[in-house]
Coordinates of C-alpha atoms in Angstrom, one line a residue:
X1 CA 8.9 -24.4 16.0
X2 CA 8.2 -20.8 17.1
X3 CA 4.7 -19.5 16.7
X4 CA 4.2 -16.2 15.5
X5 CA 1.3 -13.8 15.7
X6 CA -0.9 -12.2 12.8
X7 CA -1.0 -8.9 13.4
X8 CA -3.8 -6.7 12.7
X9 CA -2.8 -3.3 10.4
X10 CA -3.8 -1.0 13.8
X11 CA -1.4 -3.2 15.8
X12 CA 1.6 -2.3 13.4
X13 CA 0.5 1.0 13.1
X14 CA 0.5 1.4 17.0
X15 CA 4.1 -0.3 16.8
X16 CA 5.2 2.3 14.3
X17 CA 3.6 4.8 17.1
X18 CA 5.4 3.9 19.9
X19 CA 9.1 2.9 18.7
X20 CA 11.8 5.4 18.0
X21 CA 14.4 4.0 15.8
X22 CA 14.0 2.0 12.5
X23 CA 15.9 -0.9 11.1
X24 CA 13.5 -1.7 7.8
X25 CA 15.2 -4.5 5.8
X26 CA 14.3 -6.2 2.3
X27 CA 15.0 -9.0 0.2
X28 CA 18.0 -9.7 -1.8
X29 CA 17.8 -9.0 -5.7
X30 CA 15.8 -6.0 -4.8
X31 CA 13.2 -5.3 -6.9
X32 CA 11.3 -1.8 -7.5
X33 CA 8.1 -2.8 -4.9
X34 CA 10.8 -3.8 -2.0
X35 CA 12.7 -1.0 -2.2
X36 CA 10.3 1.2 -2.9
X37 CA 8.1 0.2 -0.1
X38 CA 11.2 -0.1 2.3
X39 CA 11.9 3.4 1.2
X40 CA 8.2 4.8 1.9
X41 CA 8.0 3.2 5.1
X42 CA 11.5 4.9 5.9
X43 CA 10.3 8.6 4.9
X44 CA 7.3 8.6 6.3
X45 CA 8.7 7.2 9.8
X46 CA 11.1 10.4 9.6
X47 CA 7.8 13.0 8.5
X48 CA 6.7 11.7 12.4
X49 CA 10.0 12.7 13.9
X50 CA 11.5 9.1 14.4
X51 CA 14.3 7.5 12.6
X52 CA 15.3 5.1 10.2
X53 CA 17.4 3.4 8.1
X54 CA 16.9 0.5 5.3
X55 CA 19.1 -2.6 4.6
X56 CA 19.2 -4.6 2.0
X57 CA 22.4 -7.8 1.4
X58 CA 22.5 -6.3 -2.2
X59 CA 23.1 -2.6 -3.2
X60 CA 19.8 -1.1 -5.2
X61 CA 19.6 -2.1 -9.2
X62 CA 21.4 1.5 -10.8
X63 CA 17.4 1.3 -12.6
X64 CA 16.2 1.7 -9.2
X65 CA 18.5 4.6 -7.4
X66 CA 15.5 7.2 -7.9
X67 CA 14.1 5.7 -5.3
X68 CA 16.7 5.2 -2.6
X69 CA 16.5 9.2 -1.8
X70 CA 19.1 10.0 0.5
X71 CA 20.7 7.5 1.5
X72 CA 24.6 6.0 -0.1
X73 CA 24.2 2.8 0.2
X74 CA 22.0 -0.1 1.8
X75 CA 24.6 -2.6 2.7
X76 CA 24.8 -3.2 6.7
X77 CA 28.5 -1.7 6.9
X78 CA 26.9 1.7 5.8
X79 CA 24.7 1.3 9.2
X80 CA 26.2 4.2 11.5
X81 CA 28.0 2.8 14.6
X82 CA 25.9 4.8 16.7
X83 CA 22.4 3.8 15.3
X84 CA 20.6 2.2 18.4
X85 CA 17.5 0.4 16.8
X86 CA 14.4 -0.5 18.9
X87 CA 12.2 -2.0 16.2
X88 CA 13.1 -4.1 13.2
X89 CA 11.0 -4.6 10.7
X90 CA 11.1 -6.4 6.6
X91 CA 9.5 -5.3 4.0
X92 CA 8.4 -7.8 0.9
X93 CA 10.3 -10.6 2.1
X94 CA 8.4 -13.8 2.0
X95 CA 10.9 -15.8 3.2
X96 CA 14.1 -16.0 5.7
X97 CA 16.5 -16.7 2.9
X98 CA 15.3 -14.0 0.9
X99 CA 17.6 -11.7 3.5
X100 CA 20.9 -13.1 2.3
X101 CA 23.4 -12.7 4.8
X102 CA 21.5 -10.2 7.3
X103 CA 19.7 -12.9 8.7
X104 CA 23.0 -14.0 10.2
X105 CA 22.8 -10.5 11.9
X106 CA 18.7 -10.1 12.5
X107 CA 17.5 -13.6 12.5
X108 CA 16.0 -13.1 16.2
X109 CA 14.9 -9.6 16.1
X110 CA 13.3 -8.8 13.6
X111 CA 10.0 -7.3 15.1
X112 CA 7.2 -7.5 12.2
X113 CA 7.1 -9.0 8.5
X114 CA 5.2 -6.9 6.2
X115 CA 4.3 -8.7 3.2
X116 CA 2.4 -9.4 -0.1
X117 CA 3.1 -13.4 -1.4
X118 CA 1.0 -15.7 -0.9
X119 CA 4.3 -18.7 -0.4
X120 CA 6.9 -18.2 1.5
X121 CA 8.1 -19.1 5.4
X122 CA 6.7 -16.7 8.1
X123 CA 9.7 -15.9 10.3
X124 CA 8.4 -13.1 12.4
X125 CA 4.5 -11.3 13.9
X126 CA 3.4 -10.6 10.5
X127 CA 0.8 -8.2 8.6
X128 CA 0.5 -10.2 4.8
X129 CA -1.8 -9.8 2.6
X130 CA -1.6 -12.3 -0.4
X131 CA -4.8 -10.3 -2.3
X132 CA -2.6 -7.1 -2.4
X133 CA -1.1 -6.5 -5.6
X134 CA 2.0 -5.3 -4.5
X135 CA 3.8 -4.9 -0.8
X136 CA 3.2 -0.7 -1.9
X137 CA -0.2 -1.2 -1.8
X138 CA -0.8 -2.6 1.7
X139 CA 2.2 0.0 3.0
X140 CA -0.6 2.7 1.4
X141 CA -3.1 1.5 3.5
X142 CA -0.6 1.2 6.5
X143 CA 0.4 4.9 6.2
X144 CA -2.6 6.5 6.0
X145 CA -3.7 5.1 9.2
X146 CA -0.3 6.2 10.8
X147 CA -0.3 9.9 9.2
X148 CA -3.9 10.2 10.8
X149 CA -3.1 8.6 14.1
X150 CA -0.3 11.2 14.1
X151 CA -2.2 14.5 13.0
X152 CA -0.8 14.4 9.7
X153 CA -3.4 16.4 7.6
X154 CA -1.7 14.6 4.5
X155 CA 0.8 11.4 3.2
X156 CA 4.1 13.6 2.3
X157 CA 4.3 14.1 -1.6
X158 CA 7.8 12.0 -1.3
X159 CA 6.2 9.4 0.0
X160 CA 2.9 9.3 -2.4
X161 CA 5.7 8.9 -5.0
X162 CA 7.4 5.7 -3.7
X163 CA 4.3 3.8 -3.1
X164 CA 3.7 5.0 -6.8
X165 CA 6.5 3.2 -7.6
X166 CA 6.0 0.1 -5.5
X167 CA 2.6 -0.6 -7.0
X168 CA 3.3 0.1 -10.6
X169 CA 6.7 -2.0 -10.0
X170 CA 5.3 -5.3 -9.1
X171 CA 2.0 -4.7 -11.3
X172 CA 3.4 -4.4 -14.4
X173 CA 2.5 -0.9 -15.2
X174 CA -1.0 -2.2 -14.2
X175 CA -0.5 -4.2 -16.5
X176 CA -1.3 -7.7 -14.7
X177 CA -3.8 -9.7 -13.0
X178 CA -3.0 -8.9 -9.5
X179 CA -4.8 -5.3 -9.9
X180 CA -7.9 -4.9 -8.4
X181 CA -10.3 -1.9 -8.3
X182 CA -8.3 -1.0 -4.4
X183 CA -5.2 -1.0 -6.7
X184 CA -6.7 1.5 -9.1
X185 CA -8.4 3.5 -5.9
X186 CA -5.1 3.9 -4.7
X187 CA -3.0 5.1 -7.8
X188 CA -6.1 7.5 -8.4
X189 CA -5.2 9.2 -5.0
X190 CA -1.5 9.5 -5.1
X191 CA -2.0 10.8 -9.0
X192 CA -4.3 13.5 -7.5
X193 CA -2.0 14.1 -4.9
X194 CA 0.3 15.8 -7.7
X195 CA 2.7 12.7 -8.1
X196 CA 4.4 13.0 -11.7
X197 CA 3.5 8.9 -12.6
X198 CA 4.7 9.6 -15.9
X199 CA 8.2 10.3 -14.7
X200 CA 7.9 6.8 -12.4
X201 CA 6.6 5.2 -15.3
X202 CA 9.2 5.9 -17.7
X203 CA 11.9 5.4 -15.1
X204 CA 11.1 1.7 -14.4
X205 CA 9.5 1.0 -18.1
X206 CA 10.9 2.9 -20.6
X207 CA 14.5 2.7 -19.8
X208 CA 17.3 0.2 -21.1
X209 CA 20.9 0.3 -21.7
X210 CA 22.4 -0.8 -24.8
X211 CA 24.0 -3.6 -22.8
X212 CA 20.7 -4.6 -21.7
X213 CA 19.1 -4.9 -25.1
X214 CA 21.8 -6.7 -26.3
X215 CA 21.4 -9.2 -23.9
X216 CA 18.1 -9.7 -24.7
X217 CA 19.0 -10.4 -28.4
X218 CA 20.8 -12.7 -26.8
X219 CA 18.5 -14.1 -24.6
X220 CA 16.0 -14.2 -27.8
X221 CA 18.3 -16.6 -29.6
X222 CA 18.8 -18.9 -26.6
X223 CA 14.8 -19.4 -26.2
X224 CA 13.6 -22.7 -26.4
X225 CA 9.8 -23.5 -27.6
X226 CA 7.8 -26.7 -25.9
X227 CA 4.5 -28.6 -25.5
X228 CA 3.5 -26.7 -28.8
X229 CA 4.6 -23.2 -28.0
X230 CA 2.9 -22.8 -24.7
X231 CA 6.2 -22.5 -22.6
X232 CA 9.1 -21.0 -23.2
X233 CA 12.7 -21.2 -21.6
X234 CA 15.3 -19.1 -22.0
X235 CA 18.7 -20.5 -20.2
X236 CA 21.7 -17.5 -19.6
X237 CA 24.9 -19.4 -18.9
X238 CA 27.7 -17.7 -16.7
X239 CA 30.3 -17.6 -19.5
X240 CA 27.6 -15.3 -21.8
X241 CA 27.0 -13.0 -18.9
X242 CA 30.9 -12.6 -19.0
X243 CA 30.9 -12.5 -23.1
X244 CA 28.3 -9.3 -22.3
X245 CA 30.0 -7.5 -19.0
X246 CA 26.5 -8.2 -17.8
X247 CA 25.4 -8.2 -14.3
X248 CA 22.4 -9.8 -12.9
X249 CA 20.8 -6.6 -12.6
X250 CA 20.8 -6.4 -16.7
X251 CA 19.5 -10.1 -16.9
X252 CA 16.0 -9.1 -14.9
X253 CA 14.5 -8.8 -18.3
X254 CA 14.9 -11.7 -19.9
X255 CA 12.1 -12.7 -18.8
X256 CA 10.1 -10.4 -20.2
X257 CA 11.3 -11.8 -23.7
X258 CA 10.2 -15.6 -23.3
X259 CA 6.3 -14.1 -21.8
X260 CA 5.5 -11.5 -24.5
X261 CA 5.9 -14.2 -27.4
X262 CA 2.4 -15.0 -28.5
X263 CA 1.0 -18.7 -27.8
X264 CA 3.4 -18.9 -24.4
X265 CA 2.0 -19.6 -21.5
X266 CA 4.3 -20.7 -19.2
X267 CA 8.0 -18.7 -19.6
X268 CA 10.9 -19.4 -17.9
X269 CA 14.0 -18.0 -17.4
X270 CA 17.6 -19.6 -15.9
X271 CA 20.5 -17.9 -15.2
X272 CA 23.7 -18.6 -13.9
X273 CA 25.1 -15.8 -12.1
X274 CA 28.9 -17.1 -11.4
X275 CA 30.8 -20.3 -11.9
X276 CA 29.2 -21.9 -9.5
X277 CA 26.6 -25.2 -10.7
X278 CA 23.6 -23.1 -8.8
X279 CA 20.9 -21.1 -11.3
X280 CA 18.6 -18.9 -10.6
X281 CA 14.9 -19.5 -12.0
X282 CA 12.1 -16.7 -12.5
X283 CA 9.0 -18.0 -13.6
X284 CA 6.0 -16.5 -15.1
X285 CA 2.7 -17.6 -16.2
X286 CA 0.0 -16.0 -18.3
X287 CA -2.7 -18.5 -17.5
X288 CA -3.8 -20.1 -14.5
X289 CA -1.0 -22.0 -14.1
X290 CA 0.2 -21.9 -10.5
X291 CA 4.6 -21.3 -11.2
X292 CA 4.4 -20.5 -7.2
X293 CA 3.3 -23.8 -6.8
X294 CA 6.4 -25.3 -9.5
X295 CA 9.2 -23.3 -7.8
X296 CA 7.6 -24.6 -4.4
X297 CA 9.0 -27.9 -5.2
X298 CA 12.9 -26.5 -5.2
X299 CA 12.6 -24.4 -2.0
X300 CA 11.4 -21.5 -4.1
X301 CA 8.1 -19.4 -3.9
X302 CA 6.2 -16.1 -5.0
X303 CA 2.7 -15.8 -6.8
X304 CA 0.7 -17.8 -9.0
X305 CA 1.7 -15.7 -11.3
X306 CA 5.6 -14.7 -11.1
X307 CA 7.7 -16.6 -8.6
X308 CA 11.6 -17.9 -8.8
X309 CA 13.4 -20.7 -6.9
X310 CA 17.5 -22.2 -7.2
X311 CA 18.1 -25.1 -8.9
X312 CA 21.7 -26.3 -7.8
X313 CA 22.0 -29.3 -11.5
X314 CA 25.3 -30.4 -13.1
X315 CA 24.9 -28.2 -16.2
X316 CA 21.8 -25.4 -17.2
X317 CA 20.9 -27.7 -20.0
X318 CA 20.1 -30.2 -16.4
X319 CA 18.2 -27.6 -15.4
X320 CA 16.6 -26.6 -18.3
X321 CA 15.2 -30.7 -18.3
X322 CA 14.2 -30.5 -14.8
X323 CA 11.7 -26.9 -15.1
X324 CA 10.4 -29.1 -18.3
X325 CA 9.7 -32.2 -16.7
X326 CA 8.3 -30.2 -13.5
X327 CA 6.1 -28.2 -15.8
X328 CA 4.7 -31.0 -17.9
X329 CA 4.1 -33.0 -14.8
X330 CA 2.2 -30.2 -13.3
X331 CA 0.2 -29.7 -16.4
X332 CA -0.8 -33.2 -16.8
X333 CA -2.1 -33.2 -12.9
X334 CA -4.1 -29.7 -13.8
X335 CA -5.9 -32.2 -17.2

């Protein structure tokens, strides 16, 4: 197996330096602190003079276009022909897998991971660090160093904005355990930087469609209660998703309906996204309870507190049974 090095934040900053051109790629199902940390990264490579360009296998959540600035589309057939790359690097992507099908394309060059989870596979010379509340944050840190190794009397207003973003994305509004004082430090100086977190705020919290709130009716009638309340499952079969005209993209919330019922500890969420026997699991606990470790067991990975996996089961009620069982069985080991 390849070895791979840990890389100290002045040896990627001296990497970001010296290269000229920019492939920065993120995980599929992007969420608001990959894209919005892929996105940073790219406009602050361009307020240097060098150039960039982000990929992801999946175009960006309609939720999540206010981020994606200038750029069409992320899909690797909007990559212009004449784009010759020297540096590749991922953003928020724990694992291989988590690339979809550019890893077919970027396997073997991708130059430096940049990441936040704690579990996953390292697959490149990496700068991760599991204490930061969101891949935003450590890209914060990462930045400054860069805009003062290149002169830069200040971090670009543009770019303030999408670290904003990445941070309050993967923290809940600041809402969850992963914020630390730094975290706080950090919003503190982009808010006094003139960034309108209100506007961010409201964009990734205070928006739904119709469709979306419907589904999680939906999704609130499908919940099932067990061990006495404490965790809660919510299963989202492919033929309701067609019943709805949802896409997965209005399915993200669901499982914010199992964690906000009061007594749940442990909420789960399982959706099937086509026809196929293969469901997607997001997990979330509001304990101690490790769900990176759970979704560890089926390939899967994240946090302690949030983190998803596949299950590939005959039927969702199969997999429904198997989080159970998995859930209990960790429990009892924890007693």
């Amino acid at each position: 197996m390849k070895e791979y090095r840990r890389l100290s934040m002045e040896e990627v900053v001296d990497t970001l330096s010296s290269k000229s051109k920019f492939l920065i790629l993120f995980h599929i199902n992007p969420d608001g602190d990959a894209t919005a940390s892929a996105f940073s990264l790219k406009l602050m490579l361009e307020a240097i003079g060098k150039e960039a360009y982000c990929l992801c296998a999946q175009e960006i959540p309609e939720r999540l276009q206010f981020i994606s600035e200038d750029q069409d589309s992320v899909l690797l057939e909007s990559l212009p022909s004449d784009f010759d790359f020297d540096c590749v690097i991922t953003c928020d992507t724990a694992s291989p897998s988590r690339l979809g099908n550019l890893l077919d394309t970027f396997e073997d060059r991708i130059d430096i991971m940049i990441d936040h989870h704690g579990v996953g596979t390292v697959y490149a010379d990496n700068y991760i660090v599991p204490e930061a509340s969101a891949t935003g944050e450590i890209l914060y840190d990462i930045i400054s160093l860069l805009a003062k190794k290149e002169g830069l009397d200040e971090i670009p207003s543009n770019v303030c904005r999408l670290i904003y973003a990445a941070i309050s994305a993967d923290t809940g509004c600041f809402r969850y355990n992963n914020v630390k004082a730094h975290t706080h430090k950090i919003a503190s100086e982009l808010i006094s930087r003139g960034i309108d977190s209100a506007d961010i705020n409201h964009r990734l919290f205070g928006i739904k469609t119709l469709r979306q709130m419907q589904v999680e009716h939906a999704g609130f009638e499908r919940m099932n209660l067990y061990d006495e309340g404490r965790i809660a499952i919510i299963t989202f079969p492919y033929d309701l998703k067609v019943q709805y005209g949802a896409d997965d993209e209005t399915l993200e919330t669901l499982i914010d309906v199992a964690r906000c019922v009061k007594g749940v500890e442990i909420s789960v969420v399982i959706k099937q996204s086509t026809e196929e026997k293969k469901y997607r699991v997001s997990t979330r606990s509001n304990t101690s309870f490790d769900v990176a470790k759970l979704c560890s067991l089926y390939g899967g990975g994240g946090h302690e507190r949030a983190a998803g996996c596949i299950l590939n089961c005959d039927s969702i009620l199969a997999a429904e049974i198997t989080m159970v069982s998995a859930i209990e069985n960790l429990l009892a080991e924890n007693n």
